[in-house]
XYZ file of C-alpha atoms in Angstrom:
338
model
C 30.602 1.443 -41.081
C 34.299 2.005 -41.404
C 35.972 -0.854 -43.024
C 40.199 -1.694 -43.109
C 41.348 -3.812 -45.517
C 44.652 -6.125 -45.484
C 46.731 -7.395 -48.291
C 49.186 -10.291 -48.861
C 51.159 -11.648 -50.957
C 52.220 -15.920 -51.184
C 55.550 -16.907 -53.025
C 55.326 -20.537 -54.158
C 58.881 -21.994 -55.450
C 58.728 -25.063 -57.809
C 61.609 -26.899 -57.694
C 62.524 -28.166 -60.991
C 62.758 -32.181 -61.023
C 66.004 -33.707 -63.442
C 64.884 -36.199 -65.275
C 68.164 -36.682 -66.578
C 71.635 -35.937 -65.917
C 71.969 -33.148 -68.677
C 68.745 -30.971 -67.608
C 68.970 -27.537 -66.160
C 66.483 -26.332 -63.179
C 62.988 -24.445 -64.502
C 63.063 -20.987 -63.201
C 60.603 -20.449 -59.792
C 57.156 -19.965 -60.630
C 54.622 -17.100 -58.317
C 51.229 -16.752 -57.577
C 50.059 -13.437 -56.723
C 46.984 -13.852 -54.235
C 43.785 -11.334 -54.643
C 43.536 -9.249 -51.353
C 41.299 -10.734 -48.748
C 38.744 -8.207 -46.655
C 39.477 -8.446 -42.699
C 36.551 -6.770 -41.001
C 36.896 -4.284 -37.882
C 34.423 -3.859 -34.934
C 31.710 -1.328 -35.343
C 32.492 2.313 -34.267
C 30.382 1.978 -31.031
C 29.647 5.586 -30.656
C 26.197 5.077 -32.070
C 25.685 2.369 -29.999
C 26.065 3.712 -26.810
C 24.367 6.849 -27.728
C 21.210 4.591 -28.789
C 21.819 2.549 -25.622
C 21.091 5.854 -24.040
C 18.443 7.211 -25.543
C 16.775 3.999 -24.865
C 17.183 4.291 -21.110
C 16.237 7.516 -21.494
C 13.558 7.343 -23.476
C 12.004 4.370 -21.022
C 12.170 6.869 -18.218
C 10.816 9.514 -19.842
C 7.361 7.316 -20.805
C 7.067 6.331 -16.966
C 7.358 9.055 -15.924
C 4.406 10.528 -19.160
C 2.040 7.985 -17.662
C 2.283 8.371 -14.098
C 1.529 12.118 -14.411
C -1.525 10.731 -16.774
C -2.439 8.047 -14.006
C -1.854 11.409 -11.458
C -4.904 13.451 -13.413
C -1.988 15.880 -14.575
C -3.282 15.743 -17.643
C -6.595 17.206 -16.786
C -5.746 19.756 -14.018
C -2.413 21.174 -15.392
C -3.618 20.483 -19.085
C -1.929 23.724 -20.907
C 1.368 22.329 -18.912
C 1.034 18.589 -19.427
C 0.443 19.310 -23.598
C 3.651 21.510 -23.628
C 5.634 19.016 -21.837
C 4.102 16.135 -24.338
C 5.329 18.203 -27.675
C 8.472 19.014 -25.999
C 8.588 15.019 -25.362
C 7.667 14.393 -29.126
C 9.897 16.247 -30.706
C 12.550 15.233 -28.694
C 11.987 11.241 -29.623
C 11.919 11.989 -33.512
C 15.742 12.841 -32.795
C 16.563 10.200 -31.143
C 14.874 7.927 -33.989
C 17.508 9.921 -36.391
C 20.602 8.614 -34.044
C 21.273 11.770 -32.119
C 22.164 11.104 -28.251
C 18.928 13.348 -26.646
C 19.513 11.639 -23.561
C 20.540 14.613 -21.638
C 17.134 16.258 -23.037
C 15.052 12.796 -22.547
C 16.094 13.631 -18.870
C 14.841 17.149 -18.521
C 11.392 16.399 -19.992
C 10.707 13.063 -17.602
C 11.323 15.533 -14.827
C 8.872 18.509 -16.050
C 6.615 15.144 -16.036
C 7.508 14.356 -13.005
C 6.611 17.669 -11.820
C 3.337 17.791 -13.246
C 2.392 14.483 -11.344
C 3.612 16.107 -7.942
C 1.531 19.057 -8.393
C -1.564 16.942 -9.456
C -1.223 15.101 -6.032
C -0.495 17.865 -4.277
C -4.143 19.520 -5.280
C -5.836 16.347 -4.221
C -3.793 16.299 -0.942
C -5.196 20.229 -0.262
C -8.470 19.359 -1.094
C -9.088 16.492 1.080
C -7.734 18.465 3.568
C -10.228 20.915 2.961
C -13.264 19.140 2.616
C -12.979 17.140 6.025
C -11.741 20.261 7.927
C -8.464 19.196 8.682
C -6.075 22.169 8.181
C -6.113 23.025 12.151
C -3.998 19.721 12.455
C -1.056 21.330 10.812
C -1.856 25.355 10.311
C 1.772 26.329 9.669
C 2.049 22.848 7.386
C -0.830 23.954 4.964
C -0.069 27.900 4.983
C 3.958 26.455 3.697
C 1.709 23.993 0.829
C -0.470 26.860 -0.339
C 2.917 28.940 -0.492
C 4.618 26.170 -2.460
C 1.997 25.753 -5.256
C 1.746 29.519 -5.850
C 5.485 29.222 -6.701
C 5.544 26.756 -8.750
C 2.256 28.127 -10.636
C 4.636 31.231 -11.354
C 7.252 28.490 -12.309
C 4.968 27.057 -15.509
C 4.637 30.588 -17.048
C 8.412 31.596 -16.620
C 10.167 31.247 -19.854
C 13.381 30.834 -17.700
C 12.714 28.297 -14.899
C 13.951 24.651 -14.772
C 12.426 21.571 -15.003
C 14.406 21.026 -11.269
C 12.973 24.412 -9.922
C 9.364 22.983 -11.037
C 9.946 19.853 -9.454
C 11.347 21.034 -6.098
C 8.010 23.626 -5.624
C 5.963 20.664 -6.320
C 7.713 17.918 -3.957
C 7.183 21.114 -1.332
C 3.555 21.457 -1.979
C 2.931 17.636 -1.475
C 5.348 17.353 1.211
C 3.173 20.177 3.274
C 0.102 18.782 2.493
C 0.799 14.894 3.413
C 2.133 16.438 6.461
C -1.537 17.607 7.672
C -3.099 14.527 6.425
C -0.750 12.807 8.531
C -1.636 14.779 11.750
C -4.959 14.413 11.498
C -5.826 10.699 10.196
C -2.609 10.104 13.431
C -5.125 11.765 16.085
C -8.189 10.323 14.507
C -7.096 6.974 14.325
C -6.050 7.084 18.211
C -9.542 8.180 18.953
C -11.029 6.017 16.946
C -9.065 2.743 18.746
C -9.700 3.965 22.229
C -13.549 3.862 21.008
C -12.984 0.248 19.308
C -11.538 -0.989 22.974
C -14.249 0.410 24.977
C -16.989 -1.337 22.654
C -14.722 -4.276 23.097
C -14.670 -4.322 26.651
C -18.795 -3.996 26.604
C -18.447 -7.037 24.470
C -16.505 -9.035 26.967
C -18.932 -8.005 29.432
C -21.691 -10.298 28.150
C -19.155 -12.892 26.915
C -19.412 -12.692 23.187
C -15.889 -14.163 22.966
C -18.183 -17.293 23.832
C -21.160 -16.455 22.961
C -20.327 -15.545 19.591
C -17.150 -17.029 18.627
C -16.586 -16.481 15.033
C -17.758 -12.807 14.999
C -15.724 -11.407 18.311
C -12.954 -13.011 16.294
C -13.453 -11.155 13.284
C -13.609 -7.725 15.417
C -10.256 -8.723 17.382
C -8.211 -9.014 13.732
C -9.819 -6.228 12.702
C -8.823 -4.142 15.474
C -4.936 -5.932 15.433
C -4.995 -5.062 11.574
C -5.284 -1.241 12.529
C -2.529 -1.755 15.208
C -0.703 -2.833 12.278
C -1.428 -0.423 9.569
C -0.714 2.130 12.596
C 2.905 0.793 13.853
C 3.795 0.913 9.799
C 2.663 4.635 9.665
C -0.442 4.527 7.529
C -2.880 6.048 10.171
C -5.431 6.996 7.403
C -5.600 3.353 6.912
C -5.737 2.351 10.880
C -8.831 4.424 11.013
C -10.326 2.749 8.437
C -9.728 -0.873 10.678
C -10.921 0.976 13.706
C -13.556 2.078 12.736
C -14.786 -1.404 11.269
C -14.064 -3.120 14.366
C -15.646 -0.537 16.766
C -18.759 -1.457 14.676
C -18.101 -4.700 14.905
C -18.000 -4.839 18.738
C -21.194 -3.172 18.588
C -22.931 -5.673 16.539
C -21.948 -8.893 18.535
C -22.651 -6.981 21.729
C -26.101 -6.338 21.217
C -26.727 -9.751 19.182
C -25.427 -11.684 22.439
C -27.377 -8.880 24.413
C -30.443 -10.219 23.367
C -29.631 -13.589 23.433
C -28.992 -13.098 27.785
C -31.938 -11.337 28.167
C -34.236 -14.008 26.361
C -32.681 -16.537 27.790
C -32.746 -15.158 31.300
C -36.124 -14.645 31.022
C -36.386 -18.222 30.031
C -34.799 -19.011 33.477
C -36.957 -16.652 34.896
C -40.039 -18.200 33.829
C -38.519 -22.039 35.008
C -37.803 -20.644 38.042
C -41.458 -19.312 38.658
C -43.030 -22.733 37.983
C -40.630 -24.383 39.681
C -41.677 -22.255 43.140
C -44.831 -22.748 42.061
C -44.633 -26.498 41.371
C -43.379 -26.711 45.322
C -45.738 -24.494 47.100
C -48.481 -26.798 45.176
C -46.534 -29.884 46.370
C -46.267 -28.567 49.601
C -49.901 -28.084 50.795
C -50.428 -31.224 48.840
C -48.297 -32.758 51.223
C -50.014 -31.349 53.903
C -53.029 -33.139 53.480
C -52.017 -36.308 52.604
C -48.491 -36.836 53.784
C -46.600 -39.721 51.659
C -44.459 -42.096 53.912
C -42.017 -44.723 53.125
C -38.712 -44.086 51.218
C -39.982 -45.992 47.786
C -43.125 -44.276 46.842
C -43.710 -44.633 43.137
C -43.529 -41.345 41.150
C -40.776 -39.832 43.041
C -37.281 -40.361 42.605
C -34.181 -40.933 44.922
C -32.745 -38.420 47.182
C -29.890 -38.822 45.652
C -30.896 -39.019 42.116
C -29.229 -37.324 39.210
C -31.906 -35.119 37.169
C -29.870 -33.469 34.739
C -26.264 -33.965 33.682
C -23.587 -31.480 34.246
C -23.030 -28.790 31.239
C -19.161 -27.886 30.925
C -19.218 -24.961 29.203
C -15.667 -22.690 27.792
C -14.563 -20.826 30.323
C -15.442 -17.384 28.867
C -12.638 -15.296 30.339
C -9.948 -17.600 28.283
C -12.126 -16.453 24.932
C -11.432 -12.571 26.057
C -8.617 -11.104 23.351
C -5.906 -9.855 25.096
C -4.812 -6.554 23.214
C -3.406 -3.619 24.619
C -5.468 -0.879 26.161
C -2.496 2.091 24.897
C -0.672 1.308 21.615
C 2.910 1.836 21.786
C 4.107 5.142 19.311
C 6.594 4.247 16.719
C 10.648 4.680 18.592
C 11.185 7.212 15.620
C 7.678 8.649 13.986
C 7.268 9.702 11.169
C 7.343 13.472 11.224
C 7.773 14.321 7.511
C 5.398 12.761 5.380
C 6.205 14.890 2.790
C 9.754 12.732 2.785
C 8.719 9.764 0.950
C 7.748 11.487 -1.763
C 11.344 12.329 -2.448
């Protein structure tokens, strides 16, 4: 640390005191003061420039672990262990003081790279293993084309870490884009099939029938309206899907519920014709007369009290038959990853 130093000097005059009229004045006596230190402010050169590499260096670890968290590390391992010596070296001279930020920079985007291009692979082989690439042909064909060039990217001496990163954002741009189509067309299929299965369910009034569980399958089916209005289709699948099944379920519980209790009322009905056709001829032969005869109650009697009941077409969910499309959809997946 540079240091500046100040020094002064203090004069003191004694005055000489008479203590009597024939005295002469003592000549002035000085002090000479020893030179004081006056610290300066740190050269802050070094502080900045470990300020940076701080930042820098902060960056560069996030972006180390998400290509870890990515798999990176496993499917682009000869890359990944390049980048992470590169890294290494680069933080011993920034423990020595040396600004590296500018170099701290480059490596978190190689990283950065290398977590793209992990996602990217994952992205092309969903796609692949649920047949999906006829979504978005031209989509997939411009992916495949992307990670080619950036696999000739890692072996070029020459090529940026910017170059690396743009072929990877490509590739997963390309490939979100197909996943995108299809889970979008799925997911519409997939809640016209939910509403049908409701409707069967309103048929038999399971909105009264079985409360609690026709509720569950309405928020079900409202929480893929809502995963699908916020563009996450693969996700509104997933909720139609669940409540389709749903649907299902309470339908046929409250299915068989009707049909044992209709034949319940079946049955009742049977012995009640029967009980008359047996009172009948009984009253054939021996006719009862008067209005008061014991055993039989009053015309006018009340034999079982009213039931009031929901009405079951207030239980019904009201929820759109046609969901309404996004005013501006989403067109790019590949976008957000920018």
């Amino acid at each position: 640390m540079k240091k500046s130093y100040v020094s002064f000097l203090g004069a003191v005059a004694a005055l000489a005191v008479f203590a009597s009229c024939g005295s002469t004045p003592k000549a002035p006596a000085t002090e000479v003061e020893e030179p004081v230190e006056a610290p300066v402010e740190e050269d802050s050169a070094e502080q900045e420039a470990a300020a940076d590499n701080f930042s820098a260096l902060e960056k560069a670890e996030a972006a180390r672990q998400a290509a870890v968290d990515a798999g990176a590390d496993t499917v682009a391992a000869e890359q990944f262990a390049a980048a992470d010596v590169l890294f290494q070296s680069i933080k011993v001279l920034s423990e020595s003081g040396k600004d590296v930020s500018k170099e701290l920079a480059d490596v978190q985007t190689r990283f950065t790279a290398l977590e793209q291009y992990a996602k990217a692979l994952k992205s092309k082989k969903k796609i692949e293993d649920n047949n999906f690439v006829s979504y978005d042909q031209a989509s997939y064909d411009s992916g495949c084309n992307s990670l080619a060039e950036l696999e000739r990217l890692f072996v070029n001496p020459a090529a940026t870490s910017e170059d690396m990163l743009a072929a990877a954002k490509a590739a997963l741009g390309s490939f979100d884009n197909v996943l995108f189509k299809a889970y979008k067309a799925l997911a519409k299929d997939a809640r016209a099939a939910a509403f049908s299965a409701k409707k069967d369910a309103d048929g038999v009034k399971a909105g009264a029938a079985a409360k609690a569980e026709y509720t569950a399958a309405v928020e079900e089916f409202k929480a893929g309206d809502t995963s699908y209005s916020m563009q996450n289709p693969e996700s509104a699948l997933s909720h139609y899907t669940a409540s389709k099944a749903q649907f299902e379920s309470v339908y046929a519980a409250v299915s068989v519920k009707r049909e044992a209790a209709q034949k319940a009322m079946d049955e009742a009905k049977a012995k009640v014709a029967e009980s008359q056709n047996y009172a009948q001829a009984a009253d054939e032969k021996a006719p009862l007369s008067g209005d008061d005869v014991q055993g039989i109650e009053a015309a006018d009697a009340v034999l079982l009290e009213a039931d009031e009941y929901e009405n079951p077409q207030g239980l019904e969910a009201d929820v759109p038959e046609v969901i309404e499309e996004a005013a501006a959809d989403f067109e790019d997946a590949g976008q957000e990853a920018e």
